mmCIF file of C-alpha atoms in Angstrom:
data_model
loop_
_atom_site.group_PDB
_atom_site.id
_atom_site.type_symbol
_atom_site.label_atom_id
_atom_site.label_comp_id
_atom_site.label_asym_id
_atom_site.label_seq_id
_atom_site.Cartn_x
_atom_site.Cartn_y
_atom_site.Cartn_z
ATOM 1 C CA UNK A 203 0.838 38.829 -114.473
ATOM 2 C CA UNK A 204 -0.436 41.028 -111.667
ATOM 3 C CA UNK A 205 -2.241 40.340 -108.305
ATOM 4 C CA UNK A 206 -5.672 41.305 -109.550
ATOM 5 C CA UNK A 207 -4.847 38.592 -113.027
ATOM 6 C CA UNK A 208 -3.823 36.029 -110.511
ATOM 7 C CA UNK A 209 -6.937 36.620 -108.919
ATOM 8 C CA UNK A 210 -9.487 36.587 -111.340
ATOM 9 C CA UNK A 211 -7.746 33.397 -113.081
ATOM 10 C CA UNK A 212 -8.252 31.458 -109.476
ATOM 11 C CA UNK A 213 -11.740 32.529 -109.278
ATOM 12 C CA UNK A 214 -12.978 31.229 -112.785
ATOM 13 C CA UNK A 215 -11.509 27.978 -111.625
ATOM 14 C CA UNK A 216 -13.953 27.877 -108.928
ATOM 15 C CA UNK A 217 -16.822 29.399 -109.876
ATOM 16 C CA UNK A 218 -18.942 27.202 -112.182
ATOM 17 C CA UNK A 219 -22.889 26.456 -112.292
ATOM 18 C CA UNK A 220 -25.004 28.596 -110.092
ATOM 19 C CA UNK A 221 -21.925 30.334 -108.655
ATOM 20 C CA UNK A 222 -21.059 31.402 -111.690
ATOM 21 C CA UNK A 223 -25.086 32.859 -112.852
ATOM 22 C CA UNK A 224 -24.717 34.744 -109.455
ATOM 23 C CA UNK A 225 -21.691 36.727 -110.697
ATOM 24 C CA UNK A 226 -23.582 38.149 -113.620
ATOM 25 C CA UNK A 227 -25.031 40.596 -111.398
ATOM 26 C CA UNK A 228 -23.742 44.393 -111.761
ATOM 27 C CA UNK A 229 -21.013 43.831 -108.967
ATOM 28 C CA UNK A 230 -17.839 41.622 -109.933
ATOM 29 C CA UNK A 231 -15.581 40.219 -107.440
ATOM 30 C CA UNK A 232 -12.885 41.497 -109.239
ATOM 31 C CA UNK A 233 -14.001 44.874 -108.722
ATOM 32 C CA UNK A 234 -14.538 44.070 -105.206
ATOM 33 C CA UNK A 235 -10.292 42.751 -105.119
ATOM 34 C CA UNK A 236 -9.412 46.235 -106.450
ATOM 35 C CA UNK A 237 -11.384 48.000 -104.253
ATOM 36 C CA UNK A 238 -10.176 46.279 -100.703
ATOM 37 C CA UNK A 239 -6.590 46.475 -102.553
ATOM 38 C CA UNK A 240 -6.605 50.320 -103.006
ATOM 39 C CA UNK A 241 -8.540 50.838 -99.369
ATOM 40 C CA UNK A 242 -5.108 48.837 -98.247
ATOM 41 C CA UNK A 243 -2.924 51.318 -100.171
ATOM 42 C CA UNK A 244 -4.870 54.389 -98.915
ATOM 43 C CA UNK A 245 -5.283 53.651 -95.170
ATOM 44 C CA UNK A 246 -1.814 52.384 -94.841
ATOM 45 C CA UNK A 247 0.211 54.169 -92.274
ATOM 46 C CA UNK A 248 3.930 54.378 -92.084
ATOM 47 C CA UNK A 249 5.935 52.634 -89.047
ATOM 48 C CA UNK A 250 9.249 52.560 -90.417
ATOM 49 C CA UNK A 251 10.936 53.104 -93.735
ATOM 50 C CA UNK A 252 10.181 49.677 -95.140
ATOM 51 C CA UNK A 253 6.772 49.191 -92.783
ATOM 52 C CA UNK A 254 3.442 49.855 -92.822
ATOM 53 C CA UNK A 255 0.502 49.562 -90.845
ATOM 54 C CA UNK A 256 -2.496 48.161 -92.936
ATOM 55 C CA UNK A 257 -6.201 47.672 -92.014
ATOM 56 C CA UNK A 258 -7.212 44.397 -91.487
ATOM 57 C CA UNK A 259 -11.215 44.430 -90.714
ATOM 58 C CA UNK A 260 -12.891 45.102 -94.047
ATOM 59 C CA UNK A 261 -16.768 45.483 -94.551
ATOM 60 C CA UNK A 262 -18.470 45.340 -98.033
ATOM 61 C CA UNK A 263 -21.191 47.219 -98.037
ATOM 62 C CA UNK A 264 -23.578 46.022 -101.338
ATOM 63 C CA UNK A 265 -26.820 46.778 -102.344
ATOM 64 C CA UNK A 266 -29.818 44.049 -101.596
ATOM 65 C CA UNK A 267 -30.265 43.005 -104.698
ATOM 66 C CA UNK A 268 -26.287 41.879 -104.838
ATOM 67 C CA UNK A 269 -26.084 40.964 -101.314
ATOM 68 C CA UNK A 270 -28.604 38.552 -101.912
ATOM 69 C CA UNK A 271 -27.255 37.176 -104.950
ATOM 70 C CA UNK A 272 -23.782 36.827 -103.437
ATOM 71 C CA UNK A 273 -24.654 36.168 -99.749
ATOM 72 C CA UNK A 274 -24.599 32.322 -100.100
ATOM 73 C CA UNK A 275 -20.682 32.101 -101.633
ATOM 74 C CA UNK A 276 -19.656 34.972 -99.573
ATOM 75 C CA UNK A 277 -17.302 32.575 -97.266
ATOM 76 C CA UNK A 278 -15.635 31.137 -100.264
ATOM 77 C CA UNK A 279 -15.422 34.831 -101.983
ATOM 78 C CA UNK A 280 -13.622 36.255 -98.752
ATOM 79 C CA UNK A 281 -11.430 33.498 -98.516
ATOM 80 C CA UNK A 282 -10.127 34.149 -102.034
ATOM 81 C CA UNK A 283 -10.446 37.824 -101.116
ATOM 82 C CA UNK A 284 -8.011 37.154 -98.014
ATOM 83 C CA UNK A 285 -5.610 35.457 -99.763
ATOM 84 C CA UNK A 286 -5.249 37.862 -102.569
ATOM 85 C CA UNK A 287 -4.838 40.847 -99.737
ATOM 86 C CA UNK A 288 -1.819 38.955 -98.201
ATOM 87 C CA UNK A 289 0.141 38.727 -101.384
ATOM 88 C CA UNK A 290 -0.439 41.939 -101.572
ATOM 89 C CA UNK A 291 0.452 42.832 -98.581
ATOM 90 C CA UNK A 292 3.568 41.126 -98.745
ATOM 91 C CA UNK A 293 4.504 42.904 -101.903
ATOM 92 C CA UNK A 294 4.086 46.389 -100.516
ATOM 93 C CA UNK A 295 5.490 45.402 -97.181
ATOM 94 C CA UNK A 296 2.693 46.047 -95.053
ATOM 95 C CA UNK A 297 1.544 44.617 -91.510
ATOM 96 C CA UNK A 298 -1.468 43.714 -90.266
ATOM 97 C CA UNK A 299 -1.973 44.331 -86.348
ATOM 98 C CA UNK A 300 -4.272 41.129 -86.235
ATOM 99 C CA UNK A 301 -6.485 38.714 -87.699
ATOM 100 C CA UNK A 302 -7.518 39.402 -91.765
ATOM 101 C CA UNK A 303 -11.236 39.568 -91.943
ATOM 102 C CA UNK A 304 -13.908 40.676 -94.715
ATOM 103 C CA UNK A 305 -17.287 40.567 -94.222
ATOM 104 C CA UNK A 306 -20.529 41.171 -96.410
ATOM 105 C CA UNK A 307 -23.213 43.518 -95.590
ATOM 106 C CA UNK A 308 -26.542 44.989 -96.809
ATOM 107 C CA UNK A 309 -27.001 48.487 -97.377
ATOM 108 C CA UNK A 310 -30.241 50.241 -98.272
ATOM 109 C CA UNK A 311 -28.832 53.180 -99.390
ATOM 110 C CA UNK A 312 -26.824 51.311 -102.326
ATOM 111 C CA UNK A 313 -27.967 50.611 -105.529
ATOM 112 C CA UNK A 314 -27.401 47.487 -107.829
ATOM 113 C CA UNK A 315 -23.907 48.069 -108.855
ATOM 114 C CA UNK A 316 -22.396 50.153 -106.462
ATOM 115 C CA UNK A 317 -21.011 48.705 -103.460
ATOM 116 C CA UNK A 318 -18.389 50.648 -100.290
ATOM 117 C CA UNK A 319 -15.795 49.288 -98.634
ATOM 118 C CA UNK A 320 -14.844 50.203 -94.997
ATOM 119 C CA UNK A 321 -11.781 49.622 -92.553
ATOM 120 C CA UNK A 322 -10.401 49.539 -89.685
ATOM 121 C CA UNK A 323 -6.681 48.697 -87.904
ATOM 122 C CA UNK A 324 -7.681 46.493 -84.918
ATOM 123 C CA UNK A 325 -5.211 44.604 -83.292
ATOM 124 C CA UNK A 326 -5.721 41.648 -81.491
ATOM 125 C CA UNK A 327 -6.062 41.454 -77.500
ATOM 126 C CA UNK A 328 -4.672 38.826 -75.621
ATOM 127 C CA UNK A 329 -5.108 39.091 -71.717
ATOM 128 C CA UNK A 330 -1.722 37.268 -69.714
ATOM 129 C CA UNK A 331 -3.823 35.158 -67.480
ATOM 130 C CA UNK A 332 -6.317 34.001 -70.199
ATOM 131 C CA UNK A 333 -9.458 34.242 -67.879
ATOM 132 C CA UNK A 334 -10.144 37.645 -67.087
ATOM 133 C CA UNK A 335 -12.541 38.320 -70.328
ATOM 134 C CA UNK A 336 -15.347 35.940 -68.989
ATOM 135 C CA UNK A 337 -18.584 36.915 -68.719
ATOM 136 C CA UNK A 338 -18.454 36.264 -64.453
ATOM 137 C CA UNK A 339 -14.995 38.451 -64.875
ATOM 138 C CA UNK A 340 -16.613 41.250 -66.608
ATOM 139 C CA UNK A 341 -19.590 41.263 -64.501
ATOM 140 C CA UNK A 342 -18.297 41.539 -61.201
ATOM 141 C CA UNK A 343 -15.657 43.946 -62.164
ATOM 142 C CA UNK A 344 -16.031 47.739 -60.895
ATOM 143 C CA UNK A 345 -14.570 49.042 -63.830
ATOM 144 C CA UNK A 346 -13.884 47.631 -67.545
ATOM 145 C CA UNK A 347 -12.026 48.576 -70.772
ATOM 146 C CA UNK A 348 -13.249 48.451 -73.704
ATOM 147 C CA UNK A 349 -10.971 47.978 -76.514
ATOM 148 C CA UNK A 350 -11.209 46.677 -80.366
ATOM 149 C CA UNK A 351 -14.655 44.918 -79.229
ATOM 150 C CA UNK A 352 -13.773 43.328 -76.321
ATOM 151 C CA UNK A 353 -14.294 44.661 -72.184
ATOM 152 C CA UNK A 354 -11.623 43.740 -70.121
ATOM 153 C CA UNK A 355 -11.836 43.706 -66.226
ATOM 154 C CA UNK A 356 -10.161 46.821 -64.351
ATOM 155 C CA UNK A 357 -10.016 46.059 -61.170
ATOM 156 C CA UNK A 358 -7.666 47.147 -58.064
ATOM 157 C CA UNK A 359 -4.904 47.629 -57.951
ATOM 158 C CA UNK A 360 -4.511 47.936 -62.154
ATOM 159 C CA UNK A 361 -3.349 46.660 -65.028
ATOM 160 C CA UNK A 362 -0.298 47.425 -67.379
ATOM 161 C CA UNK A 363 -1.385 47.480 -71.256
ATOM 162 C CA UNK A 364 1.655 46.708 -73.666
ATOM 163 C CA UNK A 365 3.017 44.905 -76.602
ATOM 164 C CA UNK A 366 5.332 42.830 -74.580
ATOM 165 C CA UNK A 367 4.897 39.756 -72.435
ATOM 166 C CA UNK A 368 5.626 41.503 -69.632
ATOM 167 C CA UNK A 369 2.028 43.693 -70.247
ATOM 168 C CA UNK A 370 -0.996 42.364 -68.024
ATOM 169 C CA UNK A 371 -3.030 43.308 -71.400
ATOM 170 C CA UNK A 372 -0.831 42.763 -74.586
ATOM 171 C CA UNK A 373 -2.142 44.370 -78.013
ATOM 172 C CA UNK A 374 -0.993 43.436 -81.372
ATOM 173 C CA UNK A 375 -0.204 46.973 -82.717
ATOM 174 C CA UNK A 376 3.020 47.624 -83.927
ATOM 175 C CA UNK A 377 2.353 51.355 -82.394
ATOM 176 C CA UNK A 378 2.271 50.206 -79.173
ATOM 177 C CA UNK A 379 5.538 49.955 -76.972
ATOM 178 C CA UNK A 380 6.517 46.707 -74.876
ATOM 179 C CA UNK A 381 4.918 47.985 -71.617
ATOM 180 C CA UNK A 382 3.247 51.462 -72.529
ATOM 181 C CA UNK A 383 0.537 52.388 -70.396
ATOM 182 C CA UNK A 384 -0.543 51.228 -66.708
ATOM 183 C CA UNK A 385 -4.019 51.689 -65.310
ATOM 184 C CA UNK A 386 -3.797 52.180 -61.645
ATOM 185 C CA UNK A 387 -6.860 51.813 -59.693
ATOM 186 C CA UNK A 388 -7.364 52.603 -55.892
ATOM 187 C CA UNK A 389 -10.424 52.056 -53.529
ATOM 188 C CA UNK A 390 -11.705 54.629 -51.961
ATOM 189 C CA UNK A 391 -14.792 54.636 -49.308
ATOM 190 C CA UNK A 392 -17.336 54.260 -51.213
ATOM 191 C CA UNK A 393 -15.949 53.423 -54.702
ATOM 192 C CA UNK A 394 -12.280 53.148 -56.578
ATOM 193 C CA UNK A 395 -10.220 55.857 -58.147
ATOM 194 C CA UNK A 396 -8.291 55.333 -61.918
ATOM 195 C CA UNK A 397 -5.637 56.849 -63.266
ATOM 196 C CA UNK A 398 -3.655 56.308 -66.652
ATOM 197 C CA UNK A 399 0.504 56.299 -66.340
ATOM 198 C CA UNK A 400 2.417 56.462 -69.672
ATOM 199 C CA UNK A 401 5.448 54.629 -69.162
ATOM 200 C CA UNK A 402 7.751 55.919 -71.323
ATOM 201 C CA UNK A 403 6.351 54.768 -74.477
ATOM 202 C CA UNK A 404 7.823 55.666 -77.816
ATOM 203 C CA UNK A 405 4.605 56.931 -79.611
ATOM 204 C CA UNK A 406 3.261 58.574 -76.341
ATOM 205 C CA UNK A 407 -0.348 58.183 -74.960
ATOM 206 C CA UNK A 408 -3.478 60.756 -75.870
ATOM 207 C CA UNK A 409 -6.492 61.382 -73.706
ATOM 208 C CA UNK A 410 -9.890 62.351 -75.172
ATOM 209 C CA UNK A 411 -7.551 63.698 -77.722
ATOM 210 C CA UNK A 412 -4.668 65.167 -75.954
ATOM 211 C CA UNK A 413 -1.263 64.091 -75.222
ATOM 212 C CA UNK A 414 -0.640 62.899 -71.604
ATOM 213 C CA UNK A 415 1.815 61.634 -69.147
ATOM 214 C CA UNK A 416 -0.426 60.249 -66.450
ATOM 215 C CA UNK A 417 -4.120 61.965 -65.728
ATOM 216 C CA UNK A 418 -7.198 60.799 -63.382
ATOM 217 C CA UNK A 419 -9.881 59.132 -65.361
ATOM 218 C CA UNK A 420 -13.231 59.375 -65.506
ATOM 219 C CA UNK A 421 -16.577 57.037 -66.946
ATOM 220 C CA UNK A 422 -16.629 57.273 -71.154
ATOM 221 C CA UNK A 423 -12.401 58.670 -71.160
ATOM 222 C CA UNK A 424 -10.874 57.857 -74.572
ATOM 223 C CA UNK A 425 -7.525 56.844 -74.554
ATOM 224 C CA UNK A 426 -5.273 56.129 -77.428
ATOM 225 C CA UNK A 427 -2.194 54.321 -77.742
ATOM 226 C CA UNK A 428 -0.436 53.544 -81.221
ATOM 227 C CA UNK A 429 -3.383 52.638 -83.211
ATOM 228 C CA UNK A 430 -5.931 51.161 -80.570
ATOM 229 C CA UNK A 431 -8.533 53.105 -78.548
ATOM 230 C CA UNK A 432 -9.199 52.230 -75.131
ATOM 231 C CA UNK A 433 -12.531 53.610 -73.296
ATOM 232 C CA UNK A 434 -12.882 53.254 -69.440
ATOM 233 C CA UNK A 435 -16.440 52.299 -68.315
ATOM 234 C CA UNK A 436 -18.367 52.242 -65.329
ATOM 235 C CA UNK A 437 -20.576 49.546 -65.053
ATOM 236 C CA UNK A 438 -22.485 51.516 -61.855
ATOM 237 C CA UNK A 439 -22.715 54.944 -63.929
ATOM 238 C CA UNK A 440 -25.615 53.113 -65.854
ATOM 239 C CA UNK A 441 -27.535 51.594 -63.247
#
């Protein structure tokens, strides 16, 4: 019996009464499980020869009309959802760079029926002291990173951003070496100066596109590393 079998078997077990009226509308959530399964398949990059990196942030875009119908069981429906992505995961021997979520949304430019599914690779941040994040941190801070959602204090004299324990700043992407990149920052008279180091990382580091070994950065700089994009902002260049 396959996944998507398995699947709609364990749903019919729970849905019953008004959960099961609501999935008479036009979209099914088995159509839904085959979607998010072949988004997996099609965004999966290779690490290794038996390792890939899969997405693990999904959106379902659905018309109003099925939004609203489905909007009340939508936690139960992406639980089931979840689950059915890890066994398949497992079975294709993919990796997930952090936490699984899916997530319903409301389009109005969908119609009843047709729904879109979008996804991203974002692996989860974990700062080594476990403080600098808060909102007194990030406020005081000259300069801030913002990666995967989150802003993360820069202040002198740096950080180093890594998988490792041994990172200031460890991400959860498998494309990311042990200690890969350090942010250096300097005062100066009137201000601080910030400059990006690769340190001998496997994957290398890329800046607004371009590959790097260490470069002076500036407000809005993209930087990637592995699968996770890092922008350096300047809290003063607004003001």
């Amino acid at each position: 019996m396959g996944v998507l079998q398995r699947f709609e078997q364990r749903l019919e077990q729970l849905v019953t009464g008004a959960f099961a009226r609501v999935f008479r509308s036009a979209v099914q959530p088995v159509e839904i499980a085959a979607a998010l399964q072949r988004e997996v398949d099609n965004s999966a990059q290779i690490l290794s020869r038996d390792r890939r990196l899969a997405p693990n942030t999904f959106t379902v875009e659905l018309a109003a009309t099925d939004h609203d119908r489905l909007s009340p069981y939508g936690g139960t429906l992406a639980s089931e959802l979840t689950e059915l992505l890890r066994k398949h995961a497992a079975e294709q021997h993919y990796v997930f760079a952090g936490p699984l979520t899916i997530e319903f949304s409301r389009s109005d430019d969908m119609s009843t029926g047709r729904f879109r599914v979008r996804s991203a690779a974002l692996a989860k941040v974990t700062p080594v002291d476990g403080q600098s994040m808060t909102e007194t941190a990030v406020g005081r801070a000259p300069l801030l990173l913002e990666l995967n959602g989150m802003r993360h204090p820069l202040e002198p004299p740096g950080l180093v951003v890594g998988r490792g324990t041994e990172a200031d700043l460890r991400i959860n992407d498998p494309g990311v070496s042990r200690r890969h990149v350090e942010f250096r920052v300097v005062p100066t008279d009137d201000s601080v100066s910030v400059s990006v180091l690769d340190l001998g990382s496997t994957n290398g580091t890329t800046l607004n596109g371009h590959r790097i070994q260490q470069a002076t950065l500036s407000d809005g700089d993209r930087i990637q590393i592995g699968n996770t994009k890092i922008v350096l902002r300047s809290p003063k260049a607004g003001r």
